[in-house]
Coordinates of C-alpha atoms (C1' of nucleotides) in Angstrom, one line a residue:
Chain Z
X115 CA -60.4 -83.4 -26.1
X116 CA -56.6 -83.9 -27.6
X117 CA -55.2 -87.0 -27.4
X118 CA -51.5 -85.7 -26.8
X119 CA -53.1 -85.0 -22.9
X120 CA -54.4 -88.7 -22.6
X121 CA -52.3 -90.5 -20.7
X122 CA -51.0 -94.2 -22.1
X123 CA -50.2 -95.8 -18.9
X124 CA -46.6 -96.5 -18.2
X125 CA -45.2 -98.6 -15.1
X126 CA -45.2 -97.1 -11.8
X127 CA -42.4 -94.6 -12.0
X128 CA -41.6 -94.8 -15.3
X129 CA -41.3 -91.4 -17.0
X130 CA -40.1 -92.4 -21.0
X131 CA -39.3 -95.1 -23.0
X132 CA -37.3 -93.1 -25.8
X133 CA -35.1 -90.1 -24.8
X134 CA -32.5 -88.7 -27.2
X135 CA -30.4 -85.7 -27.0
X136 CA -27.4 -83.7 -27.7
X137 CA -26.1 -83.0 -24.4
X138 CA -25.7 -79.6 -22.9
X139 CA -24.3 -76.9 -24.8
X140 CA -21.1 -75.4 -23.3
X141 CA -21.0 -71.7 -22.4
X142 CA -17.8 -70.6 -24.6
X143 CA -14.3 -70.5 -22.9
X144 CA -13.0 -67.4 -21.7
X145 CA -11.3 -65.3 -24.0
X146 CA -8.5 -63.2 -22.4
X147 CA -8.7 -59.1 -22.4
X148 CA -7.1 -57.3 -24.9
X149 CA -3.5 -55.8 -23.8
X150 CA -4.6 -52.0 -23.5
X151 CA -7.3 -53.1 -20.4
X152 CA -5.2 -53.6 -17.4
X153 CA -5.8 -54.6 -13.6
X154 CA -3.9 -52.1 -10.9
X155 CA -2.7 -53.4 -7.9
X156 CA -1.5 -50.5 -5.5
X157 CA -1.7 -48.2 -8.3
X158 CA 0.4 -50.3 -10.5
X159 CA -0.5 -52.0 -13.2
X160 CA -0.5 -55.7 -13.1
X161 CA -0.8 -58.5 -16.1
X162 CA -2.6 -61.4 -14.3
X163 CA -2.1 -65.4 -15.3
X164 CA -5.5 -66.3 -17.3
X165 CA -7.1 -68.1 -14.6
X166 CA -6.7 -64.8 -12.1
X167 CA -7.7 -62.5 -14.6
X168 CA -10.7 -64.5 -15.7
X169 CA -12.2 -64.3 -11.9
X170 CA -11.1 -60.5 -11.8
X171 CA -13.3 -60.0 -14.6
X172 CA -16.5 -61.6 -12.7
X173 CA -15.7 -59.2 -10.2
X174 CA -15.2 -56.3 -12.5
X175 CA -18.3 -56.8 -14.2
X176 CA -20.3 -56.6 -11.0
X177 CA -18.5 -53.0 -9.8
X178 CA -21.8 -51.1 -9.8
X179 CA -23.6 -53.7 -7.7
X180 CA -24.6 -53.3 -4.3
X181 CA -23.2 -57.1 -3.7
X182 CA -19.5 -56.0 -4.0
X183 CA -20.3 -53.3 -1.3
X184 CA -20.7 -56.0 0.7
X185 CA -18.3 -57.2 3.2
X186 CA -19.3 -61.2 2.9
X187 CA -19.2 -60.7 -1.0
X188 CA -16.0 -59.2 -0.4
X189 CA -14.5 -61.6 1.7
X190 CA -15.4 -64.8 0.0
X191 CA -14.7 -63.5 -3.4
X192 CA -11.2 -62.4 -2.6
X193 CA -10.5 -65.9 -0.4
X194 CA -11.9 -67.8 -3.2
X195 CA -9.8 -65.7 -6.2
X196 CA -6.4 -66.3 -4.2
X197 CA -6.7 -69.9 -4.2
X198 CA -6.6 -69.6 -7.9
X199 CA -3.9 -67.4 -8.0
X200 CA -0.3 -68.4 -9.0
X201 CA 2.2 -68.4 -5.7
X202 CA 3.7 -65.2 -7.4
X203 CA 0.2 -63.4 -7.7
X204 CA -0.8 -64.4 -4.2
X205 CA 2.1 -62.9 -3.0
X206 CA 1.4 -59.5 -4.7
X207 CA -2.4 -59.2 -4.0
X208 CA -2.7 -59.7 -0.8
X209 CA -5.6 -56.6 0.0
X210 CA -8.6 -56.5 -2.4
X211 CA -9.0 -52.8 -1.2
X212 CA -6.0 -52.1 -3.5
X213 CA -7.1 -54.0 -6.2
X214 CA -8.4 -51.6 -9.3
X215 CA -10.9 -53.1 -11.4
X216 CA -12.5 -49.6 -12.9
X217 CA -10.6 -50.6 -16.5
X218 CA -12.0 -54.0 -17.1
X219 CA -15.2 -52.7 -15.6
X220 CA -15.5 -50.1 -18.1
X221 CA -14.0 -52.4 -20.7
X222 CA -17.3 -54.4 -20.4
X223 CA -19.8 -51.5 -20.4
X224 CA -18.3 -50.4 -23.5
X225 CA -18.4 -53.6 -24.9
X226 CA -22.0 -54.2 -23.9
X227 CA -22.8 -50.7 -25.4
X228 CA -21.3 -51.9 -28.5
X229 CA -23.7 -54.3 -28.7
X230 CA -26.6 -52.5 -28.4
X231 CA -25.5 -50.2 -31.3
X232 CA -24.6 -52.9 -33.8
X233 CA -27.0 -52.7 -37.1
X234 CA -29.7 -53.9 -37.9
X235 CA -28.2 -56.8 -40.2
X236 CA -25.1 -57.7 -37.5
X237 CA -27.7 -58.3 -34.8
X238 CA -29.9 -60.3 -37.0
X239 CA -26.8 -62.1 -37.7
X240 CA -26.4 -62.7 -33.7
X241 CA -30.0 -64.0 -33.8
X242 CA -29.4 -66.9 -36.6
X243 CA -26.3 -67.8 -34.4
X244 CA -28.1 -68.0 -31.1
X245 CA -31.0 -69.6 -33.3
X246 CA -28.9 -72.0 -34.7
X247 CA -27.7 -73.2 -31.3
X248 CA -31.4 -73.5 -29.8
X249 CA -32.0 -75.9 -32.8
X250 CA -29.1 -78.0 -32.5
X251 CA -29.7 -78.5 -28.3
X252 CA -32.6 -76.9 -27.4
X253 CA -34.8 -80.1 -28.4
X254 CA -35.2 -83.6 -27.6
X255 CA -37.1 -86.4 -28.7
X256 CA -38.8 -87.9 -25.5
X257 CA -41.3 -91.1 -26.8
X258 CA -41.5 -89.6 -30.7
X259 CA -42.2 -85.9 -30.1
X260 CA -39.9 -83.2 -30.5
X261 CA -40.0 -81.4 -27.2
X262 CA -38.2 -78.0 -25.8
X263 CA -35.8 -78.2 -23.5
X264 CA -35.5 -75.7 -20.4
X265 CA -31.8 -74.9 -19.9
X266 CA -30.1 -76.6 -22.3
X267 CA -26.9 -74.7 -21.5
X268 CA -24.5 -75.4 -19.0
X269 CA -24.6 -72.3 -16.2
X270 CA -21.4 -70.3 -16.7
X271 CA -18.6 -69.9 -14.2
X272 CA -19.0 -66.5 -12.0
X273 CA -19.9 -65.4 -8.6
X274 CA -22.7 -66.9 -6.9
X275 CA -25.1 -64.4 -5.7
X276 CA -27.2 -65.5 -3.1
X277 CA -30.5 -63.7 -2.2
X278 CA -30.4 -62.0 1.5
X279 CA -28.1 -62.3 4.0
X280 CA -26.3 -65.6 2.2
X281 CA -23.3 -66.5 4.1
X282 CA -21.6 -67.4 0.8
X283 CA -22.5 -64.9 -1.4
X284 CA -19.4 -64.1 -3.8
X285 CA -18.0 -67.3 -3.7
X286 CA -16.6 -68.5 -7.1
X287 CA -18.6 -70.7 -9.1
X288 CA -16.7 -73.3 -11.3
X289 CA -17.2 -73.5 -14.9
X290 CA -18.8 -76.9 -15.5
X291 CA -17.0 -79.3 -17.7
X292 CA -17.8 -82.5 -19.6
X293 CA -16.0 -84.4 -17.1
X294 CA -18.6 -83.3 -14.0
X295 CA -21.4 -83.9 -16.6
X296 CA -23.8 -86.7 -16.3
X297 CA -26.0 -87.3 -19.6
X298 CA -29.4 -89.6 -18.9
X299 CA -31.1 -91.0 -22.5
X300 CA -32.3 -94.2 -23.7
X301 CA -29.7 -96.8 -24.4
X302 CA -31.0 -97.3 -27.9
X303 CA -30.5 -93.3 -29.0
X304 CA -27.7 -92.1 -30.4
X305 CA -25.8 -90.9 -27.1
X306 CA -24.6 -87.5 -27.1
X307 CA -20.9 -86.6 -28.2
X308 CA -19.0 -85.0 -25.6
X309 CA -17.0 -82.0 -26.8
X310 CA -13.5 -82.9 -28.9
X311 CA -11.0 -84.2 -26.3
X312 CA -13.6 -84.6 -23.7
X313 CA -15.5 -87.0 -21.4
X314 CA -18.8 -87.2 -19.8
X315 CA -18.6 -88.1 -16.1
X316 CA -20.8 -90.8 -16.9
X317 CA -23.9 -92.0 -19.4
X318 CA -27.0 -93.7 -17.7
X319 CA -30.3 -94.7 -18.9
X320 CA -32.5 -94.0 -16.1
X321 CA -36.3 -93.3 -17.5
X322 CA -37.8 -93.2 -13.7
X323 CA -36.2 -89.9 -13.7
X324 CA -36.9 -86.6 -16.2
X325 CA -33.5 -85.3 -16.3
X326 CA -31.6 -85.2 -19.5
X327 CA -28.2 -84.1 -17.8
X328 CA -27.1 -83.1 -14.4
X329 CA -24.1 -81.7 -12.6
X330 CA -23.1 -80.9 -9.1
X331 CA -22.8 -77.3 -8.4
X332 CA -19.2 -76.5 -6.4
X333 CA -21.4 -74.1 -3.9
X334 CA -23.6 -75.7 -1.9
X335 CA -22.7 -79.1 -3.4
X336 CA -26.0 -79.6 -4.5
X337 CA -27.2 -81.2 -8.2
X338 CA -28.3 -79.0 -10.9
X339 CA -30.7 -80.7 -14.3
X340 CA -31.1 -80.0 -17.5
X341 CA -34.9 -80.7 -18.0
X342 CA -37.4 -80.0 -20.2
X343 CA -39.9 -76.6 -21.3
X344 CA -42.7 -76.4 -19.6
X345 CA -44.3 -76.6 -22.5
X346 CA -43.7 -80.4 -23.1
X347 CA -46.4 -83.2 -22.6
X348 CA -44.2 -84.3 -19.7
X349 CA -44.2 -81.3 -17.5
X350 CA -48.0 -80.2 -18.9
X351 CA -49.3 -83.6 -17.4
X352 CA -47.5 -82.9 -13.9
X353 CA -48.9 -79.6 -13.8
X354 CA -52.1 -81.3 -14.7
X355 CA -51.9 -83.5 -12.3
X356 CA -51.0 -81.3 -9.7
X357 CA -54.3 -79.2 -9.6
X358 CA -56.2 -82.2 -9.6
X359 CA -54.6 -83.5 -6.1
X360 CA -55.6 -79.6 -5.3
X361 CA -59.5 -80.0 -6.7
X362 CA -59.8 -83.4 -4.7
X363 CA -58.3 -81.4 -1.5
X364 CA -61.6 -79.6 -1.8
X365 CA -63.7 -82.3 -1.5
X366 CA -62.2 -83.0 2.2
X367 CA -60.8 -80.0 3.2
X368 CA -63.9 -78.9 5.1
X369 CA -63.5 -82.5 7.3
X370 CA -59.8 -81.6 7.4
X371 CA -60.4 -78.4 9.2
X372 CA -62.9 -79.8 11.3
X373 CA -60.5 -82.2 12.6
X374 CA -57.3 -79.8 12.8
X375 CA -60.3 -77.4 15.3
X376 CA -60.8 -80.2 17.1
X377 CA -57.1 -81.1 17.5
X378 CA -56.2 -77.4 19.1
X379 CA -57.7 -79.1 22.3
X380 CA -56.0 -82.3 21.8
X381 CA -54.3 -83.9 24.9
X382 CA -50.9 -84.1 23.1
X383 CA -48.8 -81.2 22.4
X384 CA -47.7 -82.8 19.1
X385 CA -51.0 -82.7 18.1
X386 CA -52.2 -79.2 18.7
X387 CA -48.8 -77.7 17.3
X388 CA -49.1 -80.1 14.4
X389 CA -52.9 -78.2 14.3
X390 CA -52.3 -74.8 14.5
X391 CA -49.4 -75.2 12.1
X392 CA -51.8 -76.6 9.4
X393 CA -54.3 -73.4 10.5
X394 CA -51.6 -71.4 9.5
X395 CA -50.8 -73.1 6.4
X396 CA -54.3 -73.3 5.2
X397 CA -55.4 -69.9 6.6
X398 CA -52.4 -67.7 5.9
X399 CA -50.8 -69.7 3.0
X400 CA -47.7 -70.5 4.8
X401 CA -45.0 -72.8 3.1
X402 CA -44.1 -75.9 5.1
X403 CA -40.9 -74.8 6.5
X404 CA -38.2 -77.3 6.4
X405 CA -35.1 -77.1 8.5
X406 CA -32.3 -75.9 7.0
X407 CA -28.6 -76.3 7.8
X408 CA -27.7 -73.6 9.8
X409 CA -24.9 -71.2 8.1
X410 CA -25.2 -72.7 5.0
X411 CA -27.7 -70.1 3.4
X412 CA -29.7 -67.6 4.8
X413 CA -31.5 -67.3 7.6
X414 CA -35.4 -67.8 6.2
X415 CA -38.2 -70.2 7.8
X416 CA -41.5 -71.4 6.7
X417 CA -44.7 -72.8 8.6
X418 CA -42.9 -75.6 10.8
X419 CA -39.6 -73.8 11.4
X420 CA -41.1 -70.8 12.8
X421 CA -39.2 -69.3 16.0
X422 CA -40.7 -67.6 19.0
X423 CA -39.3 -64.6 18.1
X424 CA -41.1 -64.5 14.4
X425 CA -44.2 -63.5 16.2
X426 CA -45.9 -61.3 18.5
X427 CA -49.0 -62.0 20.5
X428 CA -51.6 -59.2 21.4
X429 CA -54.6 -59.9 23.3
X430 CA -56.0 -56.7 21.9
X431 CA -54.9 -54.5 18.8
X432 CA -56.9 -52.0 16.6
X433 CA -59.9 -53.1 17.9
X434 CA -59.5 -56.8 17.4
X435 CA -59.1 -59.7 19.7
X436 CA -56.1 -62.1 19.4
X437 CA -54.3 -60.9 16.8
X438 CA -50.8 -62.3 16.1
X439 CA -48.4 -60.6 14.4
X440 CA -45.9 -62.4 11.9
X441 CA -42.6 -60.9 11.0
X442 CA -40.1 -63.1 9.4
X443 CA -38.0 -63.7 6.7
X444 CA -39.5 -66.3 4.0
X445 CA -38.0 -67.9 0.5
X446 CA -35.7 -65.5 -1.1
X447 CA -35.5 -63.7 1.8
X448 CA -38.7 -61.9 1.4
X449 CA -40.5 -60.6 4.7
X450 CA -43.7 -61.9 5.8
X451 CA -45.3 -59.4 7.8
X452 CA -49.0 -59.5 8.6
X453 CA -51.4 -58.9 12.0
X454 CA -54.1 -61.6 11.9
X455 CA -57.1 -62.4 14.3
X456 CA -57.0 -65.7 15.1
X457 CA -59.6 -68.0 16.9
X458 CA -59.2 -67.6 20.8
X459 CA -58.0 -71.4 20.9
X460 CA -54.8 -70.8 18.6
X461 CA -54.1 -67.7 20.6
X462 CA -54.2 -69.5 23.9
X463 CA -51.7 -72.4 22.1
X464 CA -49.4 -70.3 20.8
X465 CA -49.1 -68.8 24.3
X466 CA -48.8 -71.8 25.4
X467 CA -45.9 -73.4 22.9
X468 CA -44.3 -69.8 23.8
X469 CA -43.8 -70.4 27.4
X470 CA -40.2 -70.3 28.9
X471 CA -38.8 -70.2 25.4
X472 CA -35.9 -67.9 24.1
X473 CA -36.8 -65.7 21.0
X474 CA -34.3 -68.2 19.2
X475 CA -35.8 -71.3 19.8
X476 CA -38.4 -72.8 17.8
X477 CA -42.2 -72.3 18.0
X478 CA -43.5 -75.9 17.4
X479 CA -40.6 -77.5 18.6
X480 CA -42.4 -81.2 18.4
X481 CA -43.4 -80.8 14.9
X482 CA -41.4 -80.8 11.7
X483 CA -42.4 -81.3 7.6
X484 CA -42.1 -84.5 7.8
X485 CA -44.3 -85.1 10.4
X486 CA -46.4 -82.9 9.0
X487 CA -46.7 -84.3 5.6
X488 CA -46.6 -87.6 7.0
X489 CA -50.2 -87.1 8.8
X490 CA -51.7 -85.1 5.7
X491 CA -51.0 -88.2 3.5
X492 CA -53.1 -90.1 5.8
X493 CA -55.4 -87.5 5.4
X494 CA -55.8 -87.6 1.5
X495 CA -53.7 -89.6 -1.0
X496 CA -51.1 -87.4 -2.6
X497 CA -51.7 -84.9 0.2
X498 CA -48.7 -82.4 1.7
X499 CA -48.2 -79.0 2.9
X500 CA -47.9 -77.2 -0.2
X501 CA -51.4 -78.7 -2.0
X502 CA -52.8 -76.2 0.4
X503 CA -51.2 -73.5 -1.2
X504 CA -52.5 -74.1 -4.8
X505 CA -55.7 -74.9 -3.4
X506 CA -56.5 -71.8 -1.5
X507 CA -54.5 -70.0 -4.7
X508 CA -57.0 -71.6 -7.4
X509 CA -60.0 -71.0 -5.3
X510 CA -59.3 -67.7 -4.6
X511 CA -59.1 -66.4 -7.8
X512 CA -62.3 -68.6 -8.9
X513 CA -64.5 -66.8 -6.0
X514 CA -62.6 -63.6 -6.8
X515 CA -63.7 -63.5 -10.3
X516 CA -67.0 -64.5 -9.3
X517 CA -67.4 -61.4 -7.1
X518 CA -65.5 -59.2 -9.1
X519 CA -66.4 -59.9 -13.0
X520 CA -69.5 -57.7 -14.2
X521 CA -70.6 -58.9 -17.7
X522 CA -71.6 -55.2 -18.9
X523 CA -68.0 -54.2 -18.6
X524 CA -65.7 -53.6 -21.6
X525 CA -63.1 -55.8 -22.3
X526 CA -60.7 -53.7 -20.2
X527 CA -62.9 -53.3 -17.4
X528 CA -62.9 -57.1 -17.0
X529 CA -59.3 -57.3 -17.4
X530 CA -59.1 -55.3 -14.5
X531 CA -61.3 -57.4 -12.5
X532 CA -59.1 -60.2 -13.8
X533 CA -55.9 -58.8 -12.6
X534 CA -57.3 -58.1 -9.3
X535 CA -58.3 -61.6 -8.7
X536 CA -55.2 -62.4 -9.7
X537 CA -53.7 -59.5 -7.1
X538 CA -55.9 -61.0 -4.2
X539 CA -53.9 -64.5 -4.8
X540 CA -50.7 -63.0 -5.1
X541 CA -51.1 -60.9 -1.7
X542 CA -52.6 -64.4 -0.3
X543 CA -49.2 -66.0 -1.1
X544 CA -47.1 -62.9 -0.3
X545 CA -45.6 -62.6 -3.8
X546 CA -43.8 -59.0 -3.8
X547 CA -41.6 -57.3 -5.9
X548 CA -39.4 -54.3 -5.7
X549 CA -41.5 -51.2 -6.9
X550 CA -40.0 -51.1 -10.5
X551 CA -37.4 -48.1 -11.2
X552 CA -39.9 -46.2 -13.7
X553 CA -42.8 -46.7 -11.8
X554 CA -42.9 -42.9 -10.4
X555 CA -42.4 -41.5 -13.8
X556 CA -44.7 -43.8 -15.8
X557 CA -47.7 -43.0 -13.3
X558 CA -46.9 -39.3 -13.8
X559 CA -46.9 -39.5 -17.8
X560 CA -50.2 -42.2 -17.3
X561 CA -52.0 -38.9 -15.4
X562 CA -50.6 -36.3 -18.6
X563 CA -52.4 -38.9 -20.8
X564 CA -55.8 -38.7 -18.5
X565 CA -55.9 -35.0 -18.3
X566 CA -55.4 -34.4 -21.7
X567 CA -57.8 -36.7 -22.5
X568 CA -60.0 -35.2 -20.0
X569 CA -59.4 -32.0 -22.1
X570 CA -60.6 -33.4 -25.2
X571 CA -64.1 -35.3 -23.5
X572 CA -64.9 -31.9 -22.5
X573 CA -64.1 -30.4 -26.0
X574 CA -66.2 -33.2 -27.7
X575 CA -69.6 -32.7 -25.0
X576 CA -68.9 -28.9 -26.5
X577 CA -69.0 -29.8 -30.1
X578 CA -71.8 -32.1 -29.4
X579 CA -73.7 -29.4 -28.0
X580 CA -73.0 -27.2 -31.0
X581 CA -74.2 -29.5 -33.3
X582 CA -77.2 -29.8 -31.5
X583 CA -77.9 -26.4 -31.5
X584 CA -77.4 -26.0 -35.4
X585 CA -79.8 -28.9 -35.6
X586 CA -82.3 -27.3 -33.1
X587 CA -82.1 -24.3 -36.1
X588 CA -81.9 -25.9 -39.3
X589 CA -83.5 -29.3 -38.7
X590 CA -82.0 -29.7 -42.0
X591 CA -80.1 -33.8 -42.6
X592 CA -76.7 -32.7 -42.9
X593 CA -76.8 -31.0 -39.5
X594 CA -78.8 -34.0 -38.0
X595 CA -75.8 -36.5 -39.3
X596 CA -73.1 -33.9 -38.0
X597 CA -75.2 -34.6 -34.5
X598 CA -74.7 -38.4 -34.6
X599 CA -71.0 -38.0 -35.8
X600 CA -70.7 -36.0 -32.6
X601 CA -72.5 -38.6 -30.5
X602 CA -69.9 -41.1 -31.7
X603 CA -66.9 -39.1 -31.4
X604 CA -67.6 -38.5 -27.7
X605 CA -68.7 -41.8 -27.2
X606 CA -65.0 -43.0 -28.4
X607 CA -63.7 -40.6 -26.4
X608 CA -65.1 -41.2 -22.9
X609 CA -64.3 -44.8 -23.5
X610 CA -60.8 -44.0 -24.1
X611 CA -60.7 -41.9 -20.7
X612 CA -62.3 -44.9 -19.0
X613 CA -59.8 -47.2 -20.3
X614 CA -56.9 -45.0 -18.9
X615 CA -58.6 -44.5 -15.4
X616 CA -58.4 -48.3 -15.4
X617 CA -55.4 -49.1 -16.1
X618 CA -54.3 -45.9 -13.6
X619 CA -55.8 -48.0 -10.9
X620 CA -54.3 -51.3 -12.1
X621 CA -51.1 -50.0 -11.9
X622 CA -51.3 -48.4 -8.6
X623 CA -52.5 -51.5 -7.4
X624 CA -49.9 -53.8 -8.6
X625 CA -47.1 -51.1 -7.5
X626 CA -45.4 -53.9 -5.2
X627 CA -47.3 -57.2 -6.1
X628 CA -45.7 -59.8 -8.5
X629 CA -48.9 -61.7 -10.7
X630 CA -46.5 -64.2 -12.3
X631 CA -45.9 -66.4 -9.8
X632 CA -49.2 -67.1 -9.0
X633 CA -50.5 -67.3 -12.3
X634 CA -47.5 -69.3 -13.9
X635 CA -47.5 -71.8 -10.5
X636 CA -50.8 -71.7 -8.6
X637 CA -53.8 -70.9 -10.7
X638 CA -55.4 -73.6 -12.1
X639 CA -55.4 -72.3 -15.8
X640 CA -58.8 -73.9 -16.6
X641 CA -60.4 -71.4 -13.9
X642 CA -58.9 -68.5 -16.3
X643 CA -59.8 -70.4 -19.7
X644 CA -63.5 -70.9 -18.5
X645 CA -63.7 -67.4 -17.8
X646 CA -62.3 -66.3 -20.9
X647 CA -64.7 -68.3 -22.6
X648 CA -68.0 -67.2 -20.6
X649 CA -67.3 -63.7 -20.8
X650 CA -65.7 -63.2 -24.3
X651 CA -62.3 -62.2 -23.5
X652 CA -59.5 -63.3 -25.5
X653 CA -57.1 -65.7 -23.9
X654 CA -53.8 -63.7 -25.7
X655 CA -55.1 -60.7 -23.2
X656 CA -54.3 -62.7 -20.1
X657 CA -51.9 -65.7 -21.6
X658 CA -49.0 -64.3 -23.4
X659 CA -47.5 -67.0 -26.0
X660 CA -45.3 -68.8 -23.8
X661 CA -48.0 -69.2 -21.4
X662 CA -50.4 -70.5 -23.9
X663 CA -47.9 -73.0 -24.5
X664 CA -47.3 -74.0 -21.2
X665 CA -51.1 -74.2 -20.3
X666 CA -51.8 -75.8 -23.9
X667 CA -53.4 -78.7 -21.7
X668 CA -55.7 -76.4 -20.4
X669 CA -56.7 -74.8 -23.4
X670 CA -57.6 -78.2 -24.9
X671 CA -59.4 -79.2 -22.2
X672 CA -61.6 -76.5 -20.5
X673 CA -64.5 -75.4 -21.5
X674 CA -66.8 -72.9 -20.0
X675 CA -68.2 -74.3 -17.6
X676 CA -65.2 -75.9 -15.8
X677 CA -65.7 -75.6 -11.9
X678 CA -62.4 -75.7 -9.9
Chain O
dT266 C1' -36.0 -91.1 14.1
dT267 C1' -32.4 -89.0 11.9
dA268 C1' -29.7 -87.5 8.4
dC269 C1' -28.9 -87.5 3.7
dA270 C1' -29.3 -87.4 -1.3
dG271 C1' -32.0 -86.5 -5.0
dA272 C1' -35.5 -85.0 -8.1
dC273 C1' -38.5 -81.7 -8.9
dT274 C1' -41.3 -76.6 -8.4
dT275 C1' -41.7 -72.3 -7.2
dG276 C1' -39.3 -67.5 -7.2
dG277 C1' -38.0 -62.6 -8.3
dA278 C1' -34.2 -60.4 -10.8
dA279 C1' -32.1 -58.9 -14.8
dG280 C1' -31.5 -59.1 -19.9
dA281 C1' -33.7 -59.3 -24.1
dA282 C1' -36.6 -58.0 -27.3
dT283 C1' -40.7 -55.7 -28.7
dC284 C1' -44.0 -51.5 -28.5
dT285 C1' -45.0 -46.5 -28.2
dT286 C1' -44.0 -42.1 -28.1
dC287 C1' -41.9 -37.9 -29.7
Chain G
dG199 C1' -35.8 -43.4 -36.1
dA200 C1' -34.1 -42.8 -31.5
dA201 C1' -35.3 -43.1 -27.1
dG202 C1' -37.5 -44.3 -23.1
dA203 C1' -41.2 -48.2 -21.4
dT204 C1' -43.0 -52.4 -21.3
dT205 C1' -43.3 -57.1 -21.8
dC206 C1' -41.4 -61.2 -22.5
dT207 C1' -37.5 -64.6 -21.4
dT208 C1' -33.5 -66.4 -19.4
dC209 C1' -31.5 -67.4 -15.6
dC210 C1' -30.5 -69.5 -11.6
dA211 C1' -31.7 -69.6 -6.5
dA212 C1' -34.3 -71.8 -3.0
dG213 C1' -37.7 -73.9 -1.8
dT214 C1' -40.5 -78.7 -1.3
dC215 C1' -40.9 -83.6 -0.5
dT216 C1' -39.8 -88.7 -1.3
dG217 C1' -37.0 -92.5 -0.9
dT218 C1' -33.3 -94.8 1.4
dA219 C1' -30.0 -96.0 4.6
dA220 C1' -28.4 -96.1 9.5

DNA sequence: TTACAGACTTGGAAGAATCTTC
DNA sequence: GAAGATTCTTCCAAGTCTGTAA
């Protein structure tokens, strides 16, 4: 095992002893529009002040995005925009419908076209400039190691794009200045210089946290951080730890399950609710579901925050008994829709929890995430609701790989099995994506390829037949060699056809499933690495370069016998 | 018990880079 | 070698969960 992953013990809560960096890279200041690109109000050109113009460009850039058709987006934008206008502008610009951003929009579209059309040399030059910034600001020194930073740039100003029905969509996200930024580094390190003429908000030396810089964003008034890249030792060790907690759950999960099943009959309503909620979290991999401040964000829920309106009870449905129909918006306003047959006791309890309640009432009115997590912590050190997601995801991958992999398969066939196992997890965790815009087209292309290959296979078969006939007649060595040649050719064609068919299956099954999140965040990479080793699949077929860097710890330590 | 701040992980979309195909 | 498709990377929003204070 590489020593990089062997932890030298630090005091409780201490994350590093040395941290040195350059501070964040600040995105360039606004460049005014050329004079011939105009904004029009009520049909007439209107020269805007610099600040007003900048905000106008934020909206103009988004003109062909669906966001700008939404009333909330428009209203929020217009309100915030007006606040930044000069009083003269405020007197003129009173109606968004009379604002014409089309020329500005076109200017940016053209600009991006022009960028794409640059020559190879010009593009190379741009790349070198970006690399230089990355080299200078993109790394830090942490305990003697040079580590990559995840997000070393401050976020540019723009319009807030919340997801789902977000009440704040379209609001102005302000430009981050050095005066907003708190720097965190070690006392004896070279303290980063703020940009010329500016000061940091604060410089602190807190070695109990992992961030290098932070600021408060103005939309939700929450903190944003600059942190390390997943490839760093600090993040890698944390990731490893996460999976070790999940593996400890594996040892006690049977006991926990037995207990929550028993608690379905508890005299205490609070306990019953906790037990049913935990059953959902375990069986369906639901998220914990913290309470959220009403009206500040989109209306989404998790397990503990489910409301009566989010489930329907069916004593019988489609030949199954005790079916619960879930329909709610979860994280990122992704819809969770599922019909699940549950134990009779769970069903009865749900009926009880819903009795005399309005649709908008909490299903688990005696429960919240901190009650649940406190309970879980008492069952196992380090246990919280999300550990069940990690555990169930990883164990599912391991089981599915075991069930689906055929050692006789080609690498392509094994990869299909892997993807299917990965997919089972993504479905469990409800990781969805919108169907790619090019899906139908590329599916068709693939089918065309398959048809062509089929044709080739048939021709290959005929040619082989012909060669065999000829050998039959002549019995000479040349004809025999030809038969072998044709056999080989046919075999290759058949393999190519099989591979294409596999690809098509994989693609179709993957239409609306996003595999990335589970691969990156829920599946213990050691399971994958062990599988690769066991079945002779190169790791690069599963993990790309970035992923291999992130999972370096696992690649170092897992052998083919690893069991989650 | 609740409210809240803070720190950290998880999430899909969009943009950029690279590969494939004609 | 351009266009289109695919894959990788970046972006930043939206969760989880802990600790603290009242």
